[in-house]
PDB file of C-alpha atoms in Angstrom:
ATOM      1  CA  UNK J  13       0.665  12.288  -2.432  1.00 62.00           C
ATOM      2  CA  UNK J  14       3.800  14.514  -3.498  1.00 79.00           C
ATOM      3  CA  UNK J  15       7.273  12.862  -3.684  1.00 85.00           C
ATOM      4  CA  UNK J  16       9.110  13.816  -0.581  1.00 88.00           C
ATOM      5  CA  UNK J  17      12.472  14.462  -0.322  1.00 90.00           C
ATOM      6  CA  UNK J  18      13.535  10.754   0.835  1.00 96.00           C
ATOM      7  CA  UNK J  19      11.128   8.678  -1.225  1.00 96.00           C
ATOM      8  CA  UNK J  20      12.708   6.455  -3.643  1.00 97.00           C
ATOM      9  CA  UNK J  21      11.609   7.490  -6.380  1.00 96.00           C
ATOM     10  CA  UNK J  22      12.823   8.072  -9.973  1.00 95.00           C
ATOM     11  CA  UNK J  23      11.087   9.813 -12.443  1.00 94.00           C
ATOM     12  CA  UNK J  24      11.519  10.859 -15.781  1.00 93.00           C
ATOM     13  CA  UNK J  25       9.770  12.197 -18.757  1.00 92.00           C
ATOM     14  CA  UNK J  26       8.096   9.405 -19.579  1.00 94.00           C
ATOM     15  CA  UNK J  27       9.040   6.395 -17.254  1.00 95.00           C
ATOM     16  CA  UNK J  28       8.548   6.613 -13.148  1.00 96.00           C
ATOM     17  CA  UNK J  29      10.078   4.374 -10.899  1.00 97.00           C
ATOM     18  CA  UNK J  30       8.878   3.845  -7.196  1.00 97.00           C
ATOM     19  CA  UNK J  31       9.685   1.889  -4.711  1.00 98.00           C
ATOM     20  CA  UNK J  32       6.238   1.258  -2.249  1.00 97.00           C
ATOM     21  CA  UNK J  33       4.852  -0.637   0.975  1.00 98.00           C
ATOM     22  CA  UNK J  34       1.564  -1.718   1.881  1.00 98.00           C
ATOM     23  CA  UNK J  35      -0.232  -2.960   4.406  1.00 98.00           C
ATOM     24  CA  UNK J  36      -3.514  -5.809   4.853  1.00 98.00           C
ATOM     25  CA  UNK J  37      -5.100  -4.757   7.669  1.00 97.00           C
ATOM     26  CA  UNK J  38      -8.149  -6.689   8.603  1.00 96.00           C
ATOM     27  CA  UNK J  39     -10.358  -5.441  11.568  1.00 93.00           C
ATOM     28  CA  UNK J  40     -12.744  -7.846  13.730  1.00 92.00           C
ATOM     29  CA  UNK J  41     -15.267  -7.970  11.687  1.00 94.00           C
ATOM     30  CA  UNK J  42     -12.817  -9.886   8.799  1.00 93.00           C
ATOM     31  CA  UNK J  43     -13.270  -6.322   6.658  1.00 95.00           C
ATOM     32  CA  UNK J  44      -9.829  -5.085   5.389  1.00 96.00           C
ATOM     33  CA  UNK J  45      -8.641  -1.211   5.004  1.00 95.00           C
ATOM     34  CA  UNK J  46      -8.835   0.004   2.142  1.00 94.00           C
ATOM     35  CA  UNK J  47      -7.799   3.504   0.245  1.00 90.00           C
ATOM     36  CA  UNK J  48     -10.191   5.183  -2.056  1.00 86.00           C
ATOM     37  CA  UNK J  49      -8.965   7.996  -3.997  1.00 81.00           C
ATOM     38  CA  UNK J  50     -12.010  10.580  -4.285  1.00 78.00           C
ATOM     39  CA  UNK J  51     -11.243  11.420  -7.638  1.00 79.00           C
ATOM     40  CA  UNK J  52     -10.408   8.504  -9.586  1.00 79.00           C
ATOM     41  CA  UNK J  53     -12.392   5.922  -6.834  1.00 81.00           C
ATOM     42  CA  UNK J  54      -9.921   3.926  -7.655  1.00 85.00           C
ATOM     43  CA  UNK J  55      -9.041   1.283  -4.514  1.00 91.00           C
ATOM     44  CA  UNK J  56      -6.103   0.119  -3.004  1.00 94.00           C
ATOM     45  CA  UNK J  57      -4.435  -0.900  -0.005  1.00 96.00           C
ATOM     46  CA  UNK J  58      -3.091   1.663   2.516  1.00 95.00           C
ATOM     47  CA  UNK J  59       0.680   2.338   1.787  1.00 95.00           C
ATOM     48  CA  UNK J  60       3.115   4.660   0.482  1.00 94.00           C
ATOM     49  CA  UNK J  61       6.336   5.095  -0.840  1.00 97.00           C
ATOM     50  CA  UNK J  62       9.797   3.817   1.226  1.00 98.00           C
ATOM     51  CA  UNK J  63      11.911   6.285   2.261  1.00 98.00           C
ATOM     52  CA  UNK J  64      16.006   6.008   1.826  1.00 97.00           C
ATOM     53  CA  UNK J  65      17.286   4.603   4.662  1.00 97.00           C
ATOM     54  CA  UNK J  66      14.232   2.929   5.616  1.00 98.00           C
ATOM     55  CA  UNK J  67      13.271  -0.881   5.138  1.00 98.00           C
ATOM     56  CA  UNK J  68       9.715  -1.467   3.627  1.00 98.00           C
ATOM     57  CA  UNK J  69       8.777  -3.041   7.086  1.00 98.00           C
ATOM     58  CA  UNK J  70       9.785  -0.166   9.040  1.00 98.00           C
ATOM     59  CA  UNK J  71       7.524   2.423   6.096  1.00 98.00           C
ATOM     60  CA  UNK J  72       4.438   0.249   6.452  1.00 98.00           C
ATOM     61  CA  UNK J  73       4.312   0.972  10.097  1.00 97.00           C
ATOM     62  CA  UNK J  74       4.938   4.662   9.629  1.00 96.00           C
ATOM     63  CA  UNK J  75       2.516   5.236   7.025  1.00 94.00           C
ATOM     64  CA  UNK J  76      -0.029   3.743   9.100  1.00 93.00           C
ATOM     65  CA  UNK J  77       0.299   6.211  11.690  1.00 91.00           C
ATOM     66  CA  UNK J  78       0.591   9.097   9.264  1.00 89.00           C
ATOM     67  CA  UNK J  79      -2.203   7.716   6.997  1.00 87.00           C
ATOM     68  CA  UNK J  80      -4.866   6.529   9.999  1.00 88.00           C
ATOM     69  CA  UNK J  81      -3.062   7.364  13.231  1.00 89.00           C
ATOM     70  CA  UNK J  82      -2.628   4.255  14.272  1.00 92.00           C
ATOM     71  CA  UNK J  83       0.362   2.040  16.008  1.00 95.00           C
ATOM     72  CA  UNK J  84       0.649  -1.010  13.779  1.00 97.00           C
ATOM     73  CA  UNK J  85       3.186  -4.034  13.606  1.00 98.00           C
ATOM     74  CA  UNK J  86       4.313  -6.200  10.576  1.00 98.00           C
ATOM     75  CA  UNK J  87       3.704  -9.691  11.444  1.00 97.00           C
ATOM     76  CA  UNK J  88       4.626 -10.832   7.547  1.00 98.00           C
ATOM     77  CA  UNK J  89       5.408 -10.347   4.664  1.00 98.00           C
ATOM     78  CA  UNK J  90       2.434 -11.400   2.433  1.00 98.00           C
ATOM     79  CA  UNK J  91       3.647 -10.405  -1.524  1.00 98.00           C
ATOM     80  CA  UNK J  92       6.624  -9.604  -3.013  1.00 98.00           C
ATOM     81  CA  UNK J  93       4.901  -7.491  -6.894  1.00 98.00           C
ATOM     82  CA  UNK J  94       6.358  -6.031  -9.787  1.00 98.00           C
ATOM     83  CA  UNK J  95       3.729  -3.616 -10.759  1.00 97.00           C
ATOM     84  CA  UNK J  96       3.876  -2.542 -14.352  1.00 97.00           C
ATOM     85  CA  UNK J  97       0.974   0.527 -15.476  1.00 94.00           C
ATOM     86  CA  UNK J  98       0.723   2.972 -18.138  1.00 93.00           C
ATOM     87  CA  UNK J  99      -0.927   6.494 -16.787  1.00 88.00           C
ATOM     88  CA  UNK J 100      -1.108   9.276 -19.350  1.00 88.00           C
ATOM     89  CA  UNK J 101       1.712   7.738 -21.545  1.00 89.00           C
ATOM     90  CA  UNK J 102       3.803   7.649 -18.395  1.00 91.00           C
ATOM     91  CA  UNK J 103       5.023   4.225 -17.912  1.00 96.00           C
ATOM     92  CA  UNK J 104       5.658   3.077 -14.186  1.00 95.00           C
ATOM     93  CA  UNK J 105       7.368   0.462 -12.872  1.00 97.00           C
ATOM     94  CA  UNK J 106       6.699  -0.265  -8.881  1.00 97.00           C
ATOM     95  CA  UNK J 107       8.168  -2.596  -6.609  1.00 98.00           C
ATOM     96  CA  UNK J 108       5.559  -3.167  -4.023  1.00 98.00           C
ATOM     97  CA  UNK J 109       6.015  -5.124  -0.726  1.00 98.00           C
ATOM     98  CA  UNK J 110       2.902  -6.317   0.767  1.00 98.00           C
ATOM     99  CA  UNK J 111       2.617  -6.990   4.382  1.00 98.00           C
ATOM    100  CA  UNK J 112       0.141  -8.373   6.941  1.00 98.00           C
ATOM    101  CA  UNK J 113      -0.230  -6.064   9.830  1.00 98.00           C
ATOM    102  CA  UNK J 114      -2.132  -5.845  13.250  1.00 97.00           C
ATOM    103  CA  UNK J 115      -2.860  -3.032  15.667  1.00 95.00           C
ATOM    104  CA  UNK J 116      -0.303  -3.068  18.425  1.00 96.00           C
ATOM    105  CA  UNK J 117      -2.463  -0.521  20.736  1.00 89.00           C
ATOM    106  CA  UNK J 118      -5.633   1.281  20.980  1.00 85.00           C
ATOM    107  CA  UNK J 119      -4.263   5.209  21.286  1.00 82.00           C
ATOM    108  CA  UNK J 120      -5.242   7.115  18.091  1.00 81.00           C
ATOM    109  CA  UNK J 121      -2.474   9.762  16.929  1.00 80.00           C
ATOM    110  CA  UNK J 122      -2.461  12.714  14.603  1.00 72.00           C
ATOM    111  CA  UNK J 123      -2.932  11.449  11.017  1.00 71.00           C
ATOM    112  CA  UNK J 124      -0.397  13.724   8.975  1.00 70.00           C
ATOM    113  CA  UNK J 125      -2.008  12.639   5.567  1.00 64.00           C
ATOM    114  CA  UNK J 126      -5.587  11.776   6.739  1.00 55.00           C
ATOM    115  CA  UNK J 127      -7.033  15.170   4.552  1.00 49.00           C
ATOM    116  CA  UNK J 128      -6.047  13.232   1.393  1.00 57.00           C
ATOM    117  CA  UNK J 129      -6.797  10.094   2.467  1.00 63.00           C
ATOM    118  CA  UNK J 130     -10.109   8.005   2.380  1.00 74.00           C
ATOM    119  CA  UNK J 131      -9.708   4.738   4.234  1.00 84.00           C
ATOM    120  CA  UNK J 132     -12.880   2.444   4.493  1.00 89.00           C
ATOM    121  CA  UNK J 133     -13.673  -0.701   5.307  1.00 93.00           C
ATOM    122  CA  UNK J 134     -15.001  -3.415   2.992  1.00 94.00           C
ATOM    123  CA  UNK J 135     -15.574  -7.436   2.862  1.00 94.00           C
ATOM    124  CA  UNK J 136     -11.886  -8.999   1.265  1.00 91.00           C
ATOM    125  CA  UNK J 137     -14.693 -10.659  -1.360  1.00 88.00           C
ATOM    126  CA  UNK J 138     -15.641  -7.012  -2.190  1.00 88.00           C
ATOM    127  CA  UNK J 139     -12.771  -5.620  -3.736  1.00 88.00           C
ATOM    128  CA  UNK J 140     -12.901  -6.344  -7.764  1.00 86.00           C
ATOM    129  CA  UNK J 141     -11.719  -2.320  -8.148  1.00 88.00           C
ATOM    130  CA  UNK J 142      -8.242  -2.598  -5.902  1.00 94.00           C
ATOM    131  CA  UNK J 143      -5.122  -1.760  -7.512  1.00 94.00           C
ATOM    132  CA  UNK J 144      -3.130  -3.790  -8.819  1.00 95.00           C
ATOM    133  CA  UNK J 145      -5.523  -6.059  -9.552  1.00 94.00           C
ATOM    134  CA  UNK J 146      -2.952  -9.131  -8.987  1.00 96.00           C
ATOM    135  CA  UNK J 147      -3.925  -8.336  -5.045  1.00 95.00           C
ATOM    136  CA  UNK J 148      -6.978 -10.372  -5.402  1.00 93.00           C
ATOM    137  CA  UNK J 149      -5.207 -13.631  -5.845  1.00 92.00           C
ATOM    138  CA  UNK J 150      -3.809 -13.770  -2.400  1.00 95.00           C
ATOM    139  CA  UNK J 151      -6.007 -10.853  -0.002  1.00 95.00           C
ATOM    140  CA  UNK J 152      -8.932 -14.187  -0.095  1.00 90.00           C
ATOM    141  CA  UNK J 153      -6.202 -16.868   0.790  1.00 94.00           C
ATOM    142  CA  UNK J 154      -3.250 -15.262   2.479  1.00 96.00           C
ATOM    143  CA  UNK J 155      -0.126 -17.409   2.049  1.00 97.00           C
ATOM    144  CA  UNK J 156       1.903 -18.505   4.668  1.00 96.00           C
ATOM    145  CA  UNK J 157       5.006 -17.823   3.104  1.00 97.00           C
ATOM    146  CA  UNK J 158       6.045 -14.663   0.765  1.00 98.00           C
ATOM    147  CA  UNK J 159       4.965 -14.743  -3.048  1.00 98.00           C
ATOM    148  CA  UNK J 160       5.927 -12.877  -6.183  1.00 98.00           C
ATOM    149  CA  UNK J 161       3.464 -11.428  -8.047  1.00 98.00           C
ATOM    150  CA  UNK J 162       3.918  -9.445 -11.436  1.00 98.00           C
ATOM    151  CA  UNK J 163       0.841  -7.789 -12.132  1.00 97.00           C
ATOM    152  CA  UNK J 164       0.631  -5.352 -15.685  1.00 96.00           C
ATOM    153  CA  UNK J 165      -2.344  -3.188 -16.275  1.00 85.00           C
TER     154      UNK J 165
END
């Protein structure tokens, strides 16, 4: 998606800074949401940028609703990660809080972003492809207390 406005975000010619929230949300069946992006395929968890003003709790609720149209709660926060990537000799550093979230209510709401989005379900031992790969060490064993992760690709 397109920086807006309010997203933290710095970027320059060669070095992008974001500032990003995501969300483990894991339906009935123990299968968690994931994104795929249709034209990389590459997989991660739903999320998005924080907004100035905003606290990474409060984004991870909104971008549910904007993402899948859905009322969501944090419960906790799961990972603190540095994330550290090189894209077309752009270099990008994101701090990434991770949260554990739940549905608060069954009403489905417009989905602002859902024609770019392409959440599906899949088994938490299923996901060798997500981004950053450092989420595999705790999406199996969810810790009871926050952890920091630094995670370079």
């Amino acid at each position: 998606m397109a920086d807006e406005a309010k997203d933290i975000v710095l970027r320059g010619n060669q070095f992008s800074f974001k500032y990003r929230t995501t969300g483990i949300f894991i339906n009935a069946k123990g299968n968690i949401a994931i994104n795929v992006d249709p034209v990389t395929q590459q997989a991660s968890l739903p999320g998005g940028k924080v907004k100035y003003g905003e606290t990474s709790r409060e984004a991870i609720e909104r971008e549910f609703i904007e993402e899948m149209g859905i009322h969501v709660r944090a419960i906790r926060l799961i990972a603190v990660i540095e994330n550290l990537f090189n894209i077309d000799d752009q270099q990008y550093n994101e701090i990434m809080f991770t949260w554990l979230i739940e549905r608060v209510d069954q009403e489905q709401v417009f989905a602002k972003d859902s024609w770019e989005q392409c959440v599906t379900w899949r088994k938490i031992s299923e996901l060798p492809d997500i981004k950053p790969k450092i989420l595999q060490t705790v999406l199996c064993d969810l810790p009871t207390i926050p952890v920091h992760l630094i995670n370079r690709d």
